[in-house]
Structure formats: structure tokens, C-alpha cells
Short mmCIF file of C-alpha atoms in Angstrom, two decimals:
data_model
loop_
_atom_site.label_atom_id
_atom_site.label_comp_id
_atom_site.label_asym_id
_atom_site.label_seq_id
_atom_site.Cartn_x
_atom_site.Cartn_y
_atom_site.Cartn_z
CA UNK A 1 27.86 -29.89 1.64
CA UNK A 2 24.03 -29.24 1.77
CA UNK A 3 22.38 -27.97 -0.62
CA UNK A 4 18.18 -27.36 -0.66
CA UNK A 5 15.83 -24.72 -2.33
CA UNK A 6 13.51 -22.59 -0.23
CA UNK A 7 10.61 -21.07 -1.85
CA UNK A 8 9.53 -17.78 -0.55
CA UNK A 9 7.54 -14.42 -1.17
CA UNK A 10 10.21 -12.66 -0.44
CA UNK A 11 14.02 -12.24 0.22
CA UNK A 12 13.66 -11.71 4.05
CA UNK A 13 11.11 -14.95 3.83
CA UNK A 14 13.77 -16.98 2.43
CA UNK A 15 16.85 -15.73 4.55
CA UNK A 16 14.34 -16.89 7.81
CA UNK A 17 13.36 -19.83 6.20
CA UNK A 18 17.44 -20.67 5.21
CA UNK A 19 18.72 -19.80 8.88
CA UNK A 20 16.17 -21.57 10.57
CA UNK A 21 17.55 -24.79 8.73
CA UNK A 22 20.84 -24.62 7.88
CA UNK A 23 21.81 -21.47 10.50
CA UNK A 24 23.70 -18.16 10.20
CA UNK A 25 26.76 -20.06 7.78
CA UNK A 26 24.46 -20.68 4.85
CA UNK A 27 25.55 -19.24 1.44
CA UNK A 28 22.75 -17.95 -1.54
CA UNK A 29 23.47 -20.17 -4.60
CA UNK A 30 21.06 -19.06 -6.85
CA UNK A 31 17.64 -16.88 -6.91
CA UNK A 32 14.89 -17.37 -9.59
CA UNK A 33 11.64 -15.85 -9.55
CA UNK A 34 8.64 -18.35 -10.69
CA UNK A 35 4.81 -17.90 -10.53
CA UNK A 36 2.56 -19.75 -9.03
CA UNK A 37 0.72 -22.19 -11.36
CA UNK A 38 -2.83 -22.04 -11.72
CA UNK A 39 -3.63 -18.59 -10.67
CA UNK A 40 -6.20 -16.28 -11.74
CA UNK A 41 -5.24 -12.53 -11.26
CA UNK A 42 -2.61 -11.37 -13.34
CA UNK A 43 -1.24 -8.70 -11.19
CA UNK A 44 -0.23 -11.71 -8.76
CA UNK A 45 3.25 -11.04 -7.43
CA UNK A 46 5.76 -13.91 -8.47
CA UNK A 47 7.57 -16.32 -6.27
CA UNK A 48 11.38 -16.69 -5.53
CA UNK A 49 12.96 -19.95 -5.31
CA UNK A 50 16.20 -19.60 -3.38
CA UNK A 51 18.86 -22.61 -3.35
CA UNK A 52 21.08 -22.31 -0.46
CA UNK A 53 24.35 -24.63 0.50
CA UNK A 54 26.08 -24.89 3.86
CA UNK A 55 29.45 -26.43 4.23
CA UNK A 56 29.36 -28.59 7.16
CA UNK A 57 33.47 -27.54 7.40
CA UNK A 58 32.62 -24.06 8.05
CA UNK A 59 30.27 -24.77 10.28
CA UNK A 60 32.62 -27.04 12.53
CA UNK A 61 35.25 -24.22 12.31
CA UNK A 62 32.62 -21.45 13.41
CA UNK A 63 31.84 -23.43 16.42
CA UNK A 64 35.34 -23.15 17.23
CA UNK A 65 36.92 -19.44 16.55
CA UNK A 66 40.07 -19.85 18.20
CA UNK A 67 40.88 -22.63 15.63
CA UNK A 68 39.91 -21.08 13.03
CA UNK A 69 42.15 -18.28 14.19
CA UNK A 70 45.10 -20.88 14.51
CA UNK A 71 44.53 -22.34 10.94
CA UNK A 72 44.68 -18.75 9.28
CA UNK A 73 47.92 -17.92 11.24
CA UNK A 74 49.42 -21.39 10.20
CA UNK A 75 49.76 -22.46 13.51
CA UNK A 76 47.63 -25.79 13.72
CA UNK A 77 47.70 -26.09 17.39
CA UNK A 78 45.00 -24.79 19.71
CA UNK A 79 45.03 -25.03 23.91
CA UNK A 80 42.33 -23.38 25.64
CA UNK A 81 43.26 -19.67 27.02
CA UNK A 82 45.04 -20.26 30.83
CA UNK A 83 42.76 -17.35 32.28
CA UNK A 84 39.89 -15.52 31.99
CA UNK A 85 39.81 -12.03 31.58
CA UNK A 86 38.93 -8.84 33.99
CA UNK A 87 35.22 -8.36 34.28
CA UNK A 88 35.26 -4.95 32.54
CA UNK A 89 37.93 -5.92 29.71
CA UNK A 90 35.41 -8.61 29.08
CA UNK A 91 32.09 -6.01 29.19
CA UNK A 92 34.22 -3.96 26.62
CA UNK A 93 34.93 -6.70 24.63
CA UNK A 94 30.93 -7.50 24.28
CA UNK A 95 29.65 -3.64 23.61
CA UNK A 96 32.81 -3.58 20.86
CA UNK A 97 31.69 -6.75 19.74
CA UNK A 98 27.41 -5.73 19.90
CA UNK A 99 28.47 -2.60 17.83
CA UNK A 100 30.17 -4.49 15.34
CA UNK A 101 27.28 -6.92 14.97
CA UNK A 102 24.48 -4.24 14.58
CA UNK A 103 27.20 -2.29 11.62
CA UNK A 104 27.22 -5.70 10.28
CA UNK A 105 23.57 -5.95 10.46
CA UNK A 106 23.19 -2.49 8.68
CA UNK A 107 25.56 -3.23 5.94
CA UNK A 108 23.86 -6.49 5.51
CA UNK A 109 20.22 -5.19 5.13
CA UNK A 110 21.53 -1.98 2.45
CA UNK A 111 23.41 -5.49 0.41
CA UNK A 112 20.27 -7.03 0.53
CA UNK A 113 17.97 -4.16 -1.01
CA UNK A 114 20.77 -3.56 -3.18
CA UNK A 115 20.68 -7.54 -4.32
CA UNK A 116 17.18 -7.62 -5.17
CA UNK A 117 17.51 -4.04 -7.17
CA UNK A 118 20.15 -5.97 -9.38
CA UNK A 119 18.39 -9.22 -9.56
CA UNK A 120 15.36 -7.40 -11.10
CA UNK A 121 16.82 -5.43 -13.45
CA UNK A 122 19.41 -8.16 -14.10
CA UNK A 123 16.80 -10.60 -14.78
CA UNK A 124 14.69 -8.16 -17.64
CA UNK A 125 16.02 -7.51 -21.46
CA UNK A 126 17.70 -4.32 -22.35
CA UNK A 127 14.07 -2.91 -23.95
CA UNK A 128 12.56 -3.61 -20.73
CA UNK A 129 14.89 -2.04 -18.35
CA UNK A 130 13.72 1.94 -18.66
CA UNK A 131 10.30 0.79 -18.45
CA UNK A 132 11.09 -1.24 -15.50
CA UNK A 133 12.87 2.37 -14.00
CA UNK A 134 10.00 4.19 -15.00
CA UNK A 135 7.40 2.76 -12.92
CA UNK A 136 10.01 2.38 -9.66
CA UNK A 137 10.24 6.05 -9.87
CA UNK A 138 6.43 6.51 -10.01
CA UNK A 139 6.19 4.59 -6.92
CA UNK A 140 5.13 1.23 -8.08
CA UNK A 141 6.37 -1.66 -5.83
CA UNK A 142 8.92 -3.40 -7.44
CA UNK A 143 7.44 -6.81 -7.98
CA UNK A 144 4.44 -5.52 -8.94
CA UNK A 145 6.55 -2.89 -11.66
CA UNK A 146 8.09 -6.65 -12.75
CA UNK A 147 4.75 -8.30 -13.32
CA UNK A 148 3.11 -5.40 -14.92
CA UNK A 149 5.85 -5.71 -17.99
CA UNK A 150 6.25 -9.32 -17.76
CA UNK A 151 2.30 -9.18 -18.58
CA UNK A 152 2.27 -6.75 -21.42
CA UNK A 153 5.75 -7.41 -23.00
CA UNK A 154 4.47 -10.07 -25.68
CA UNK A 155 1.67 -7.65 -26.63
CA UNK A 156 4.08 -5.47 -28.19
CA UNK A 157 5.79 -7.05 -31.39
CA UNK A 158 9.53 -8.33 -31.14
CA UNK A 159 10.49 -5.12 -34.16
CA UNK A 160 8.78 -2.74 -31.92
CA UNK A 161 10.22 -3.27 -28.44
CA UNK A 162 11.41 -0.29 -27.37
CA UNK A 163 10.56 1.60 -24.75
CA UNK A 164 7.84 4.33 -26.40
CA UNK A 165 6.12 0.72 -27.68
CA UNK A 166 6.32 -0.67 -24.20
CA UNK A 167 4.78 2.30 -22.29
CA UNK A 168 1.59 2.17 -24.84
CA UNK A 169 1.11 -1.23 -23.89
CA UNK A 170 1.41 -0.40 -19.77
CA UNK A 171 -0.71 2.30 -20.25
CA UNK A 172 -3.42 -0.02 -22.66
CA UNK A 173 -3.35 -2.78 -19.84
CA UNK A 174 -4.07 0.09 -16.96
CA UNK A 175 -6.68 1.06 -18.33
CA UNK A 176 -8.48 -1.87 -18.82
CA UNK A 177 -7.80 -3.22 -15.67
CA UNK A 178 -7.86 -0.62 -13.60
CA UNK A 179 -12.17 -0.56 -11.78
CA UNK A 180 -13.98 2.39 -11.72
CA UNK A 181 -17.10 3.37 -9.85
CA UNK A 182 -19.78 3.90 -11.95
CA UNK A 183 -22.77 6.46 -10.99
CA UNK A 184 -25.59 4.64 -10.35
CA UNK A 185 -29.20 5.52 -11.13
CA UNK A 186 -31.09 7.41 -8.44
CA UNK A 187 -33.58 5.91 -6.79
CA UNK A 188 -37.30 7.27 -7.28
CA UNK A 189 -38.54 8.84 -3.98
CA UNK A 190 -35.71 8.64 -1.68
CA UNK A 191 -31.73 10.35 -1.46
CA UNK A 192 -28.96 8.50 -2.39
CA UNK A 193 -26.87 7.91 0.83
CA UNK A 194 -23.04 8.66 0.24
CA UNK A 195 -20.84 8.18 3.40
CA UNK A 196 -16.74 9.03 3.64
CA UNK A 197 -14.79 6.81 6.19
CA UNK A 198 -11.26 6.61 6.57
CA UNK A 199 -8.25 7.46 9.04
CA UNK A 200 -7.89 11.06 11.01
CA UNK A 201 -6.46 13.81 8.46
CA UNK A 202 -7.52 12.44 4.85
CA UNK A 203 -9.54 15.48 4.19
CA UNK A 204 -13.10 13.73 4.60
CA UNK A 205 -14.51 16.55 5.63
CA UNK A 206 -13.13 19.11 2.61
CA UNK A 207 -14.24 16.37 0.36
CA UNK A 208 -17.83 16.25 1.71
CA UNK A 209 -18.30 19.79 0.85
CA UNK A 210 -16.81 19.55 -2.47
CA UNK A 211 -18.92 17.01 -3.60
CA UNK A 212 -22.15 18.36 -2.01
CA UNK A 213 -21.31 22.33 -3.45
CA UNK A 214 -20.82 20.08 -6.43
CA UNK A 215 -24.28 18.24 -6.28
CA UNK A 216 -26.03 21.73 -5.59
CA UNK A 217 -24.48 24.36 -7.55
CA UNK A 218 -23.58 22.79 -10.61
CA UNK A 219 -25.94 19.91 -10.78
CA UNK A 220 -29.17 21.25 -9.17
CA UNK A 221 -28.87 18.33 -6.99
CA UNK A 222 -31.27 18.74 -3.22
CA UNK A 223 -27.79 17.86 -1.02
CA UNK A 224 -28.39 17.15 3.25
CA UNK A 225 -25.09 16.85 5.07
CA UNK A 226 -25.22 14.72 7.74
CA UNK A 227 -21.99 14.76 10.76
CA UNK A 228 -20.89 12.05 12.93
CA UNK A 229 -18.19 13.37 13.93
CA UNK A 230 -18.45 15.07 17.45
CA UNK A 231 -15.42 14.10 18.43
CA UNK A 232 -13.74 17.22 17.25
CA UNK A 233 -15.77 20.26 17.59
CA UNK A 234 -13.32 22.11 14.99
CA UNK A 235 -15.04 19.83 12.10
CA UNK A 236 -18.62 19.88 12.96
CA UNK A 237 -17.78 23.50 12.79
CA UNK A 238 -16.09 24.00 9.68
CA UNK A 239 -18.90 21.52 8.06
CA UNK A 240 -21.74 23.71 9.95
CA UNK A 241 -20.11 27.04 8.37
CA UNK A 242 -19.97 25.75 4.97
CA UNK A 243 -23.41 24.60 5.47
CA UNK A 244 -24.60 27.55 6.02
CA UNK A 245 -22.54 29.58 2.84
CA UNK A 246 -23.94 26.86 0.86
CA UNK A 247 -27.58 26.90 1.91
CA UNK A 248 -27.42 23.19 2.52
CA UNK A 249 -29.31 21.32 5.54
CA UNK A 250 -27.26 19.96 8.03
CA UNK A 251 -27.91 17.54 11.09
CA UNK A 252 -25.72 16.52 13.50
CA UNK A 253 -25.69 13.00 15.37
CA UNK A 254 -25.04 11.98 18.62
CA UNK A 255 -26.31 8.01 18.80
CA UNK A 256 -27.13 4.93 16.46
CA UNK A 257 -30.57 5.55 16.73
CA UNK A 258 -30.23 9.51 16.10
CA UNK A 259 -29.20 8.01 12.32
CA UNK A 260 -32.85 7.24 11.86
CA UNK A 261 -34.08 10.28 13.37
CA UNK A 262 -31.87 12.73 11.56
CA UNK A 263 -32.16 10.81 7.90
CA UNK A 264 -36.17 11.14 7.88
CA UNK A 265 -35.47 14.85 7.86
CA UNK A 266 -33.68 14.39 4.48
CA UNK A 267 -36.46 11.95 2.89
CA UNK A 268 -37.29 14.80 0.13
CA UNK A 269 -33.31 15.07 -0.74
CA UNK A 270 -31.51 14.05 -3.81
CA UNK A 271 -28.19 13.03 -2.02
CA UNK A 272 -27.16 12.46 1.77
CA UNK A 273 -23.62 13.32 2.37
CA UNK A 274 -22.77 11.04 5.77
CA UNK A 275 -19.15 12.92 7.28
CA UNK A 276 -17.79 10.11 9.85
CA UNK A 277 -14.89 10.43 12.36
CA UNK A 278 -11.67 10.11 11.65
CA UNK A 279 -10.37 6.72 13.03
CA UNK A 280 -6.67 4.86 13.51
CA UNK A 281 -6.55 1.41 11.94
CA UNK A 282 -5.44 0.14 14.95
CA UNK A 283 -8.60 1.50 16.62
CA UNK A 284 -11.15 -1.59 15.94
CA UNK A 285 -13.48 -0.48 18.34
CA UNK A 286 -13.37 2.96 16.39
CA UNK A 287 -14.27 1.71 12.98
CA UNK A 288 -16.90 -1.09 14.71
CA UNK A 289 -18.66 2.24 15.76
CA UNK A 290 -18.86 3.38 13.46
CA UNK A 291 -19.84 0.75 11.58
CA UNK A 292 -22.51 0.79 14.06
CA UNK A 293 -24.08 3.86 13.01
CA UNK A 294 -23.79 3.50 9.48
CA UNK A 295 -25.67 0.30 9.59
CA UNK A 296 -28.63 1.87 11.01
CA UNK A 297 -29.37 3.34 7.48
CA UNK A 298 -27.31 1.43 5.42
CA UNK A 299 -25.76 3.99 2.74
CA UNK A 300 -25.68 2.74 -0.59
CA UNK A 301 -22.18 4.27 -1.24
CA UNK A 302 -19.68 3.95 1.21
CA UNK A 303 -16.12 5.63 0.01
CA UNK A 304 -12.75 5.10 1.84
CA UNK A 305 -10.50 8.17 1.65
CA UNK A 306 -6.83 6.87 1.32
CA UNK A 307 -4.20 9.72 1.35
CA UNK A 308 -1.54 9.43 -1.29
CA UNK A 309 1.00 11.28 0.72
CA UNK A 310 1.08 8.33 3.50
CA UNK A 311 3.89 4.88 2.60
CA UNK A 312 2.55 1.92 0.59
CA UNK A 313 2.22 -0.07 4.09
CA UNK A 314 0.18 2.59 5.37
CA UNK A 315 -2.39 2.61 2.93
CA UNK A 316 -2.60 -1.11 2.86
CA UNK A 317 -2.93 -1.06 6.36
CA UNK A 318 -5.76 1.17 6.44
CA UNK A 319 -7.28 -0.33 3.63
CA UNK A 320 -7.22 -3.91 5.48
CA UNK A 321 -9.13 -2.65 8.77
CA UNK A 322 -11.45 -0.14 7.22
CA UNK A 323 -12.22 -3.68 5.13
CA UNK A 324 -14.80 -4.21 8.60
CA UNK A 325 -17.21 -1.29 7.13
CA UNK A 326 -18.30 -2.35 4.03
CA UNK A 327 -16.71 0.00 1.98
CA UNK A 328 -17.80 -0.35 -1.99
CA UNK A 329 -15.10 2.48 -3.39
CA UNK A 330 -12.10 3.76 -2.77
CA UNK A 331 -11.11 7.53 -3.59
CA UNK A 332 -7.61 9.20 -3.08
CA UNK A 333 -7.05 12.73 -1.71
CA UNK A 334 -4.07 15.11 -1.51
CA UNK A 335 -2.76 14.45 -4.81
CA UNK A 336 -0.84 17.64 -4.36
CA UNK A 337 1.07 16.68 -1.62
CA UNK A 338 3.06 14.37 -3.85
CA UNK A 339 4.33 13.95 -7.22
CA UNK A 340 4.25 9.69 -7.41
CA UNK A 341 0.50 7.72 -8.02
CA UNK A 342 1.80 4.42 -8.22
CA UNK A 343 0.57 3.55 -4.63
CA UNK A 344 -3.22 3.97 -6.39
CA UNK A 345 -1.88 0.66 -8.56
CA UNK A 346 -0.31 -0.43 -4.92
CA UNK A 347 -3.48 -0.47 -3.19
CA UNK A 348 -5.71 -1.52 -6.21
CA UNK A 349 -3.35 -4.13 -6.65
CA UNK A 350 -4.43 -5.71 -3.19
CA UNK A 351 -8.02 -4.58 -2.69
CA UNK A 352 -10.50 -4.89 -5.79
CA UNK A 353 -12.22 -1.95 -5.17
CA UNK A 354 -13.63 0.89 -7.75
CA UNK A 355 -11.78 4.32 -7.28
CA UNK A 356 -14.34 6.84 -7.02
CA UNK A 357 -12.42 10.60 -7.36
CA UNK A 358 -9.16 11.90 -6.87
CA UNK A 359 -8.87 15.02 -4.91
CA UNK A 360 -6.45 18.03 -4.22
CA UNK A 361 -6.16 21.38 -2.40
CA UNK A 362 -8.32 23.26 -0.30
CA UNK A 363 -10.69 25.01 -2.78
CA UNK A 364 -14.27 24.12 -2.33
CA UNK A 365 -16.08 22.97 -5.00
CA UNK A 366 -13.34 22.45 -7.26
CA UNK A 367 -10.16 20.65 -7.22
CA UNK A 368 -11.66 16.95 -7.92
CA UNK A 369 -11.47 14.70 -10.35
CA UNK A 370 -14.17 11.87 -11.03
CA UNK A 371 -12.24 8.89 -11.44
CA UNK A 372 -11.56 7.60 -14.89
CA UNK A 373 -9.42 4.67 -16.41
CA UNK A 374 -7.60 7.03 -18.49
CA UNK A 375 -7.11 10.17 -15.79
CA UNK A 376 -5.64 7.26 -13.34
CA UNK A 377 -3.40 5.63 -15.72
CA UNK A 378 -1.75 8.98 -16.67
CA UNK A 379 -1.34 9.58 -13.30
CA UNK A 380 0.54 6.14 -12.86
CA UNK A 381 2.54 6.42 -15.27
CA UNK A 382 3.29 9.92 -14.32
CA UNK A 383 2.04 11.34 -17.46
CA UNK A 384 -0.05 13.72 -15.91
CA UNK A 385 0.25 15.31 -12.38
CA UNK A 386 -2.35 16.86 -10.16
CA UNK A 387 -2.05 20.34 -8.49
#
């Protein structure tokens, strides 16, 4: 028998690591999680170390199914079949056989998610398990959920484990970790320069004019819009009628160099709101465009809006190609659209960057949030909901 320990990320990592070497026969012995020595950032996801066997006797009987069919029947003889059969008992014989492999391969994959379910909460002490529970159901990945309370576990003293004590000491770590964008100072003499990039349907737009009807009305604030995006004529529209409700300036931007051009007109402004088009992250050209008219003026705040109703991939996704702008901040819309924040500790978790606002509904100005490490930790933990 063979026996050898793959280190992986994950389980699917290991079961392609274990079947490229020892094949389809290989049997799990044991699964440990470890972290990596030597590294800095705390939220880093742990390791698995996975010892697999294969027994070279299996193997040799696999290779030959009709004697392992012989053995089982206690007949230890085996001659090869005399004749081969029909064409179309044989095509039924491999669709029967392709079905069964693909239920096989469906069982296999729900025993797999089912495996590493057990072998987290398996692995964690009785005080840790609702905790653990807790932040699954809030949407917080599962190693990451592990991590978190491996992290804060020995800040809470061994007489006051329990779970009330455990979810003090989540929320205490949250909030100190989690980065915030700060409001800078405004620069003597010329407007700050805010743009919103992000995918198609974030609500970029409806966020521009909240924060600009903000800026104005409640702030005194001299607010410019400024639209890029001509590709649909139903936003340039909707901006261009809330414009003009609001009393606010508006320019609209066909070219690069009409950046230049159109931001001169807003020299005597307080704030520049920049709306950009909506873009795929699978569009690089896209976001390289765009890129290519923001550079022009260089904004000094550039905010990605992530949408908290899209999947964990998703956002990461996005997150990962919008990276080519150089976004600075990060802030979340359509908080009402779902009732679990963990993918804000998701995403956060993987890109470093400040969280700017959290936004929900339709109503313009309200119905945002400036970002705060105590209004996003509730809203981890799911001690506080939005709309």
C-alpha cells in the first residue's frame, strides 16, 4: 500500500492532486487543516494536508472487472467472453453506464460539501460551534468563518467561553480590522474629483445623485455632475433630469480629451461627481476605457460599486478586473436586496480596500450610510439589517 500527504487549498485541490498520482482508487486517510508559517495577515485562509493510500490490490483488480466479478461470486476462474455483443446492446450499455457515472458524480460532489461541513464543525469545541453557524448563515465563507474564531477564541477567557463572550470578541476584532475611508481635507481652490466605476446594474448612477443632493442640500457643498456614460441614453437621462430638480451643473462627455474640456467648467466647484459606464469584468477593453478617460483628470477618489445581491465569486471577480482602474474605495449598494453582509468581510478579506458607504433603495438623497467600523460589523454579524 501507498500512502503520501498532499497539501492543498482546498478539497477539490487535493482530490486533483491525489488522482493525478495515485488515480481514481485512492482512499482519504486523514484531513488536517494547518497554516502556513510565517505569514502576515491574519485573515489568511488555512491549509489542508490530506494523506491518501492506494492499495496496489485494488488497483490490479479494477483493471480487470470481470475478475473481480468472479472473486465476489466465488468462482476463481475467468475466460474472456466468446463474443462480442450487438452494436446497439453495446450503445445501451454505454448511455446506462454514462448515466450512472454522472449520478455517481452528483452524489459524489453533495458527499464532498457535506465532508468538509462536518470536518469544520467537527474540528471546533462545543463553545465554538454556534458561533461558527452564526457567521455561515450571514454569508461568511467557511474558511474564512473558521479563521475569524480561531483568531479571537484565546481573547476570550477559558470561564467565559460561551457563545454571547465569543460574539463580543468577533465583533471587537471586526471592527478593528475592518478599513474605512476617511474624508479627506478639501483642497484650496479646486473640486474634489469623486468618480463611481463598477459593473452594469450596481446603481452608480442612483448613488451619484444621492451623494451630490447630499453635498448640496444638506452640506452647502457647490456639486458638478459629470456623465460618461453615453452608452445608454436612459442614464444620461435620468442623471440630466435629476440635474435639473436639483439645480446642479451637468456636462456630458463624449472623448478623453472632452474630460479636460468639460472639468475646467467645474474649476469654481466644491465636488465633481464623475458617473462612468457600466462595464462586464470580462470586458478589459471596457474598463481600459475607461480608465482612459479617467486618467485624463486623475480623480482623487475613485469608488467601486460592488452589489451585495450578486455570489461571493462574482464580487471577487469584479473586484479583480476593476483592480486595472485604480480604484482607492470600495462601497456596497442594494443592501435591501438581501438579508446576509458577510460577502463585505468576503471581499475585504481579499482586496485591502477602505469601504466608503453602504447604500439601499431608490430614494434620492437618503437611503446611505457612510461607512463605519461599527455600522459594518453589525451588519456582518447580522446584528443590524438595512432596508
Amino acid at each position: 500500500m501507498k500512502i503520501k500527504k498532499f497539501h492543498a487549498r482546498s478539497m477539490t485541490d487535493a482530490f486533483q492532486q491525489i488522482k493525478a498520482e495515485f488515480g481514481p482508487n485512492a482512499v482519504i486517510l486523514n484531513v488536517q487543516e494547518y497554516k502556513k508559517p510565517g505569514t502576515l495577515n491574519l485573515m489568511q485562509p488555512k491549509l489542508l494536508e490530506v494523506t491518501a493510500a492506494l492499495d496496489e490490490e485494488t488497483v490490479r483488480a479494477s483493471e480487470n472487472p470481470f475478475r473481480e466479478k468472479a472473486a465476489l461470486s466465488g468462482d476463481n476462474t475467468y475466460s474472456r467472453p466468446k463474443m462480442r455483443p450487438a452494436a446497439g446492446a453495446e450503445d445501451k450499455t454505454i448511455l446506462h453506464l454514462k448515466d450512472e457515472l454522472k449520478e455517481l458524480q452528483s452524489k459524489f460532489s453533495q458527499m464532498t460539501l457535506q465532508f468538509r461541513s462536518h470536518m469544520q464543525i467537527g474540528n471546533l469545541p462545543p463553545y465554538l460551534v454556534e458561533s461558527y453557524k452564526m457567521l455561515i448563515e450571514c454569508g461568511v465563507e467557511e474558511r474564512l468563518a473558521m479563521t475569524l474564531l480561531q483568531e479571537v477564541v484565546f481573547k476570550v477567557s477559558e470561564d467565559s467561553r460561551d457563545g454571547e463572550a465569543l460574539n463580543r470578541a468577533v465583533f471587537h476584532y471586526l471592527y478593528n480590522w475592518i478599513p474605512v475611508a476617511e474624508s479627506p481635507a478639501q483642497k484650496p481652490g479646486k473640486p474634489r474629483v469623486i468618480a463611481l466605476v463598477g459593473p452594469t446594474g450596481v446603481g452608480k448612477t442612483t448613488t451619484l445623485a444621492k451623494l451630490s443632493a447630499t453635498d448640496k442640500i444638506f452640506r452647502g457643498k457647490k456639486a458638478g455632475l459629470l456623465s460618461m456614460d453615453t452608452y445608454r441614453i436612459a442614464a444620461v437621462d435620468q442623471l440630466r433630469i435629476f440635474a435639473d430638480l436639483s439645480k446642479i451643473p451637468m456636462e456630458v462627455v463624449y472623448t478623453p480629451d472632452d474630460m479636460i474640456r468639460a472639468s475646467r467648467k467645474f474649476s469654481t466647484m466644491d465636488v465633481l461627481y464623475i458617473d462612468t459606464p457600466g462595464r462586464s469584468p470580462r470586458d478589459a477593453g471596457g474598463i481600459q476605457e475607461i480608465q482612459n478617460y479617467l486618467e485624463k483628470i486623475q480623480p482623487d477618489e475613485i469608488h467601486l460599486a460592488l452589489s451585495l445581491s450578486m455570489r461571493r465569486t462574482d464580487l471577487l471577480e469584479v473586484v479583480q478586473k476593476f483592480r486595472a482602474i485604480p480604484v482607492n474605495r470600495i462601497l456596497f449598494t442594494k443592501l435591501d436586496e438581501t438579508r446576509s453582509y458577510g460577502n463585505m468581510l468576503n471581499v475585504l478579506n481579499d482586496h485591502r480596500l477602505p469601504v466608503s458607504f453602504v447604500t439601499y433603495g431608490q430614494e434620492v438623497p437618503k437611503t446611505f450610510e457612510s461607512a463605519t467600523q461599527s455600522l459594518l460589523s453589525r451588519l456582518i454579524l447580522g446584528m443590524e439589517t438595512i432596508g
